[in-house]
mmCIF file of C-alpha atoms in Angstrom:
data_model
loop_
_atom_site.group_PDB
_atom_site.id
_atom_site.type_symbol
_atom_site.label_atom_id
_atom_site.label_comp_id
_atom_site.label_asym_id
_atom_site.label_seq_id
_atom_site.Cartn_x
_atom_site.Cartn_y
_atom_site.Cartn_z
ATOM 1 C CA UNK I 1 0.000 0.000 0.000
ATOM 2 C CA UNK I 2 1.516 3.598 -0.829
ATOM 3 C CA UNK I 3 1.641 6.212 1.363
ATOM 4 C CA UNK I 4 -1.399 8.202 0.204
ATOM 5 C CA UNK I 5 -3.349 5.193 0.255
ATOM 6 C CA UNK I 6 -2.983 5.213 3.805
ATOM 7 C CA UNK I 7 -4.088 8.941 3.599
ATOM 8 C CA UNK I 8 -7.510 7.477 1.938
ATOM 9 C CA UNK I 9 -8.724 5.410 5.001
ATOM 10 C CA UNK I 10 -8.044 8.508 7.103
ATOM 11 C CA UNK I 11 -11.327 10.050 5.837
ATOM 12 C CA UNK I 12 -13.971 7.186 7.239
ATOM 13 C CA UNK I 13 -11.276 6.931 10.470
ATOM 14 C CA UNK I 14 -11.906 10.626 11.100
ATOM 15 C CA UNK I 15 -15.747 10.496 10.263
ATOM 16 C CA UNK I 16 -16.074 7.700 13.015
ATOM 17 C CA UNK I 17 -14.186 9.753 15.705
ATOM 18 C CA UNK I 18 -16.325 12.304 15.269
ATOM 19 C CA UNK I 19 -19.139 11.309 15.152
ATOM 20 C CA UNK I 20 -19.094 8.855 17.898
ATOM 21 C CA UNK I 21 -18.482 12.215 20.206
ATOM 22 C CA UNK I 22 -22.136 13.446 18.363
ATOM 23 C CA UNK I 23 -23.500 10.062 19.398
ATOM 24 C CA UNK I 24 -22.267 9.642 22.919
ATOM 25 C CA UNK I 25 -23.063 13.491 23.772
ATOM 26 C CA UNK I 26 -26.038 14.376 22.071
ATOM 27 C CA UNK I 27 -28.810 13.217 23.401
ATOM 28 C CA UNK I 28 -27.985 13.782 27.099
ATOM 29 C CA UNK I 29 -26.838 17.608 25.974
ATOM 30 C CA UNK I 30 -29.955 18.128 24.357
ATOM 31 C CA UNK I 31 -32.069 17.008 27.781
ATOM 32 C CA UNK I 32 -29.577 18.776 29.640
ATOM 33 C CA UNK I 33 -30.005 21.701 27.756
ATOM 34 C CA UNK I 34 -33.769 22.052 26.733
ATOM 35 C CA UNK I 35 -34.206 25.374 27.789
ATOM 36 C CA UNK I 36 -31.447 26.756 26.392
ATOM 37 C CA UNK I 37 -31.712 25.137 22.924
ATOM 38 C CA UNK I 38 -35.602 26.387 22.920
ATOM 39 C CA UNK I 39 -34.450 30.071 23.436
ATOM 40 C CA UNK I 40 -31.283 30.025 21.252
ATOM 41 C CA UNK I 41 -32.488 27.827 18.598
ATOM 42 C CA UNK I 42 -35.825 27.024 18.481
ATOM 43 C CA UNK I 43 -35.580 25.124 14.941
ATOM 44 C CA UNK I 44 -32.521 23.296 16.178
ATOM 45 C CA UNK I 45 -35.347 22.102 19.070
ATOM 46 C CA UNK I 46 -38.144 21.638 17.081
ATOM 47 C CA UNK I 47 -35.983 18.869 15.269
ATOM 48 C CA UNK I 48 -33.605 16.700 17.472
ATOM 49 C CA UNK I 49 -36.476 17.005 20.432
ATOM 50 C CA UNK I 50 -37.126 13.767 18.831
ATOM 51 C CA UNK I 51 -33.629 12.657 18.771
ATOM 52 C CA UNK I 52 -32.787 8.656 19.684
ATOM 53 C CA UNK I 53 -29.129 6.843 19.919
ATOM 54 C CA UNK I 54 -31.027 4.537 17.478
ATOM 55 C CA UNK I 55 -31.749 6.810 14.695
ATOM 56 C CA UNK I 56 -28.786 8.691 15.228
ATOM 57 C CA UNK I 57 -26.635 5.653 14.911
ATOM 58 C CA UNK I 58 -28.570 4.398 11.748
ATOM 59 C CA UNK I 59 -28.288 7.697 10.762
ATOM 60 C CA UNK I 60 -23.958 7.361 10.937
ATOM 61 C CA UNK I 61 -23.933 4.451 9.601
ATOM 62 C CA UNK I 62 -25.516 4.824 6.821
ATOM 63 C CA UNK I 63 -23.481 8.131 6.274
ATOM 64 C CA UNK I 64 -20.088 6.005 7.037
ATOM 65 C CA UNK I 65 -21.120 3.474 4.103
ATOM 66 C CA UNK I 66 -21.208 6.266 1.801
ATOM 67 C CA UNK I 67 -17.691 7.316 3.205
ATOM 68 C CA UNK I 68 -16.426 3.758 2.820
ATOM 69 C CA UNK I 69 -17.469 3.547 -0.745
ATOM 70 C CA UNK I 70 -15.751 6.685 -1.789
ATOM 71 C CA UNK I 71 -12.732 5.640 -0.703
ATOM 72 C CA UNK I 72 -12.941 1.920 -2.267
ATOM 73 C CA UNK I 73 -13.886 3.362 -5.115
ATOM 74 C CA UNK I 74 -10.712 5.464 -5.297
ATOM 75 C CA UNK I 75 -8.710 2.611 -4.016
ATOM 76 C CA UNK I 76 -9.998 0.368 -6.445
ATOM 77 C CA UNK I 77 -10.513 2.513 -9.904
ATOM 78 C CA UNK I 78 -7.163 4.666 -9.930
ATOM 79 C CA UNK I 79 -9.200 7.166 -11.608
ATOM 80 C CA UNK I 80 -8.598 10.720 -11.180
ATOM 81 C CA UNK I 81 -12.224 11.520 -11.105
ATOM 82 C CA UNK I 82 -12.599 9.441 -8.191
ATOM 83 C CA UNK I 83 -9.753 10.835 -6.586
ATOM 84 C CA UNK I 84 -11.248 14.145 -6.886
ATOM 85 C CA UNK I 85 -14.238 13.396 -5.904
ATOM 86 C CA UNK I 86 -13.034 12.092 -2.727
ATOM 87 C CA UNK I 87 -11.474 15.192 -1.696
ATOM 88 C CA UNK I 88 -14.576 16.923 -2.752
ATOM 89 C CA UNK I 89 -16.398 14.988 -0.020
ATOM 90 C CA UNK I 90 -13.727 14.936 2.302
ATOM 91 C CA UNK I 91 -13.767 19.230 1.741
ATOM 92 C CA UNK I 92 -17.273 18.976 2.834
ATOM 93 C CA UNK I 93 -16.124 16.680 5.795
ATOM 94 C CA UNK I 94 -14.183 19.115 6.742
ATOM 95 C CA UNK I 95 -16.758 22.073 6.250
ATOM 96 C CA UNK I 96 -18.872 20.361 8.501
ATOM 97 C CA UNK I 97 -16.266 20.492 11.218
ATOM 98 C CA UNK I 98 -16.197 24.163 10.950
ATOM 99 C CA UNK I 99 -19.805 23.928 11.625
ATOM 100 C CA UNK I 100 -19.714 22.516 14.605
ATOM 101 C CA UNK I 101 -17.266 25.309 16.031
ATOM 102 C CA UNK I 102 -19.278 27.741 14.573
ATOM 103 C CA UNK I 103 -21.902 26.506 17.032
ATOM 104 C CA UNK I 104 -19.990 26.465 19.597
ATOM 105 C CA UNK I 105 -19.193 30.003 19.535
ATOM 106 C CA UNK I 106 -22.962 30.896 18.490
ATOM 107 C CA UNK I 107 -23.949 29.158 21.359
ATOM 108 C CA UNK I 108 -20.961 30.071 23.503
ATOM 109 C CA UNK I 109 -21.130 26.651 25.652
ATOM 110 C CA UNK I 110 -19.739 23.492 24.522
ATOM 111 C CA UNK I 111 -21.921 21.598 21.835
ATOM 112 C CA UNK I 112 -20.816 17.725 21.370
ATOM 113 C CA UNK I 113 -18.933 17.460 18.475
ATOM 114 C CA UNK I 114 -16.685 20.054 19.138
ATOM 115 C CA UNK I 115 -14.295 18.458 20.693
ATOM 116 C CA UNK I 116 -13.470 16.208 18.073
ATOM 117 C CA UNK I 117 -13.601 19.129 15.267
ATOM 118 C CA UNK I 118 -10.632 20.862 17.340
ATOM 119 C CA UNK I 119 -8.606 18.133 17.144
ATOM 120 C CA UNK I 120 -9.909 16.724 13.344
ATOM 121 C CA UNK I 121 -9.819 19.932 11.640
ATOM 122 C CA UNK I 122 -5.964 20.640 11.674
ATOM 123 C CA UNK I 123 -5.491 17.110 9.825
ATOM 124 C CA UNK I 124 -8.328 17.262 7.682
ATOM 125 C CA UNK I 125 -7.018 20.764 6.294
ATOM 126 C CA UNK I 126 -3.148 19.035 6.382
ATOM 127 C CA UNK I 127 -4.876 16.095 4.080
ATOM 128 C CA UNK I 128 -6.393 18.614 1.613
ATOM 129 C CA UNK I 129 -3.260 20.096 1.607
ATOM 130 C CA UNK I 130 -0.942 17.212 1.164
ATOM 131 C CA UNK I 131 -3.765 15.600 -1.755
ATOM 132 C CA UNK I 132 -4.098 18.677 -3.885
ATOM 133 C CA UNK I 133 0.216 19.290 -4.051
ATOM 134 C CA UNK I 134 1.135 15.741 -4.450
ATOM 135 C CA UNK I 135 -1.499 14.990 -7.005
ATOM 136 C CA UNK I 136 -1.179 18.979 -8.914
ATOM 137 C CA UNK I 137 -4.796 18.876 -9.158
ATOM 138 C CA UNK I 138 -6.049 22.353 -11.242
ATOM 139 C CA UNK I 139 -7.751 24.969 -9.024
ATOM 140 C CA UNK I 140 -10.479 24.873 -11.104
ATOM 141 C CA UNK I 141 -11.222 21.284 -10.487
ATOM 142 C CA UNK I 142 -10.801 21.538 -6.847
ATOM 143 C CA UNK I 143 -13.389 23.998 -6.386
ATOM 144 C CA UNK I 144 -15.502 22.017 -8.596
ATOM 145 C CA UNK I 145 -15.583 19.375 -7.167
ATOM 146 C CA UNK I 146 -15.635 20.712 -3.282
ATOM 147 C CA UNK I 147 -19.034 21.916 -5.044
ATOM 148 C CA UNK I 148 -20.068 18.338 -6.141
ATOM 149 C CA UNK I 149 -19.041 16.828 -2.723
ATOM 150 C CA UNK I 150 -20.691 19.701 -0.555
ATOM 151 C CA UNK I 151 -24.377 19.076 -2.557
ATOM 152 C CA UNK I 152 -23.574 15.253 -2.279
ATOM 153 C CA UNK I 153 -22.807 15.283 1.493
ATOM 154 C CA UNK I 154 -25.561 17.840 2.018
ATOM 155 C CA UNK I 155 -28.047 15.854 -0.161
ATOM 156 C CA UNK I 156 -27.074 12.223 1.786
ATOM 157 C CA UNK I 157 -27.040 14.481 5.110
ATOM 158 C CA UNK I 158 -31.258 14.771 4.700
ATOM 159 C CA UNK I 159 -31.551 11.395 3.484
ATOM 160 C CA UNK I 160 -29.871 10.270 7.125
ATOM 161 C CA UNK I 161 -31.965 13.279 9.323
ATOM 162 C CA UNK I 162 -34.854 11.684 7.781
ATOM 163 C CA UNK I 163 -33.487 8.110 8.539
ATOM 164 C CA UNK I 164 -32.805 9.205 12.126
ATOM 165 C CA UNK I 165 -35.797 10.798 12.704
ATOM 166 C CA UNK I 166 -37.726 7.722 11.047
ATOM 167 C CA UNK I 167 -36.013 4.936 13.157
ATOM 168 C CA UNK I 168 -37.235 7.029 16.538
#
């Protein structure tokens, strides 16, 4: 196995560390926090009042298959276009983790998932980094495809709300 092949399994590795902080924490924040969450973000209530470890789990899993078959499709086509697709979704990935912190300063109290965004962010940006140098990708391309993998991740990201909220 090459090096950056390595770098390919980071991306579902990272997904599961964070979000197993997001299912350990966020149901017992959200009951701990009721109050707060109604006043602050009423929407944010409205939806994950509902919120189970079941659905949320279903809800990671079925996002961590679609992680898993990015990067076996990369592994296993050698095809640019996968490639670049990957770090489209793994952009988005790392979006997301900005998110997160962005709450947490919104909020200005700790929201689960932060923790692991702190510490996931800083190699997430490093892997960009590293994948778009050692592989010369075009600027163009990059932003096109962070595009593509922000409407794909955002698009499977309702599928699994609906899953989670479904599976109650």
């Amino acid at each position: 196995m090459t090096h950056f092949n390595y770098i390919i399994w980071l991306f579902p590795l990272l997904f599961v560390f964070h979000d197993a902080e997001e299912l350990i924490g966020m149901g017992r924040w959200i009951e701990n926090n009721k109050e707060f969450i109604k006043n602050k973000v009423p929407k944010f209530y409205d939806f994950y009042q509902y919120h189970s470890n079941k659905g949320m789990a279903i809800a990671i899993l079925e996002e961590l298959i679609g992680c898993l078959a990015i990067c076996f499709w990369v592994m296993l086509s050698n095809d640019e276009t996968a490639l670049l697709f990957w770090w489209g979704t793994f952009c988005a990935f790392t979006i997301h983790l900005l998110v997160h912190i962005g709450q947490c300063v919104f909020m200005r109290k700790y929201v689960p998932c932060v923790a692991t965004s702190i510490i996931c962010l800083p190699i997430s940006i490093y892997i960009l980094y590293k994948t778009a140098i050692q592989f010369d990708f075009e600027g163009w391309k990059l932003v096109v495809y962070s595009i593509i993998g922000a409407i794909v991740v955002a698009v499977n990201l309702i599928f699994a709300l609906w899953l989670m909220r479904k599976l109650k």
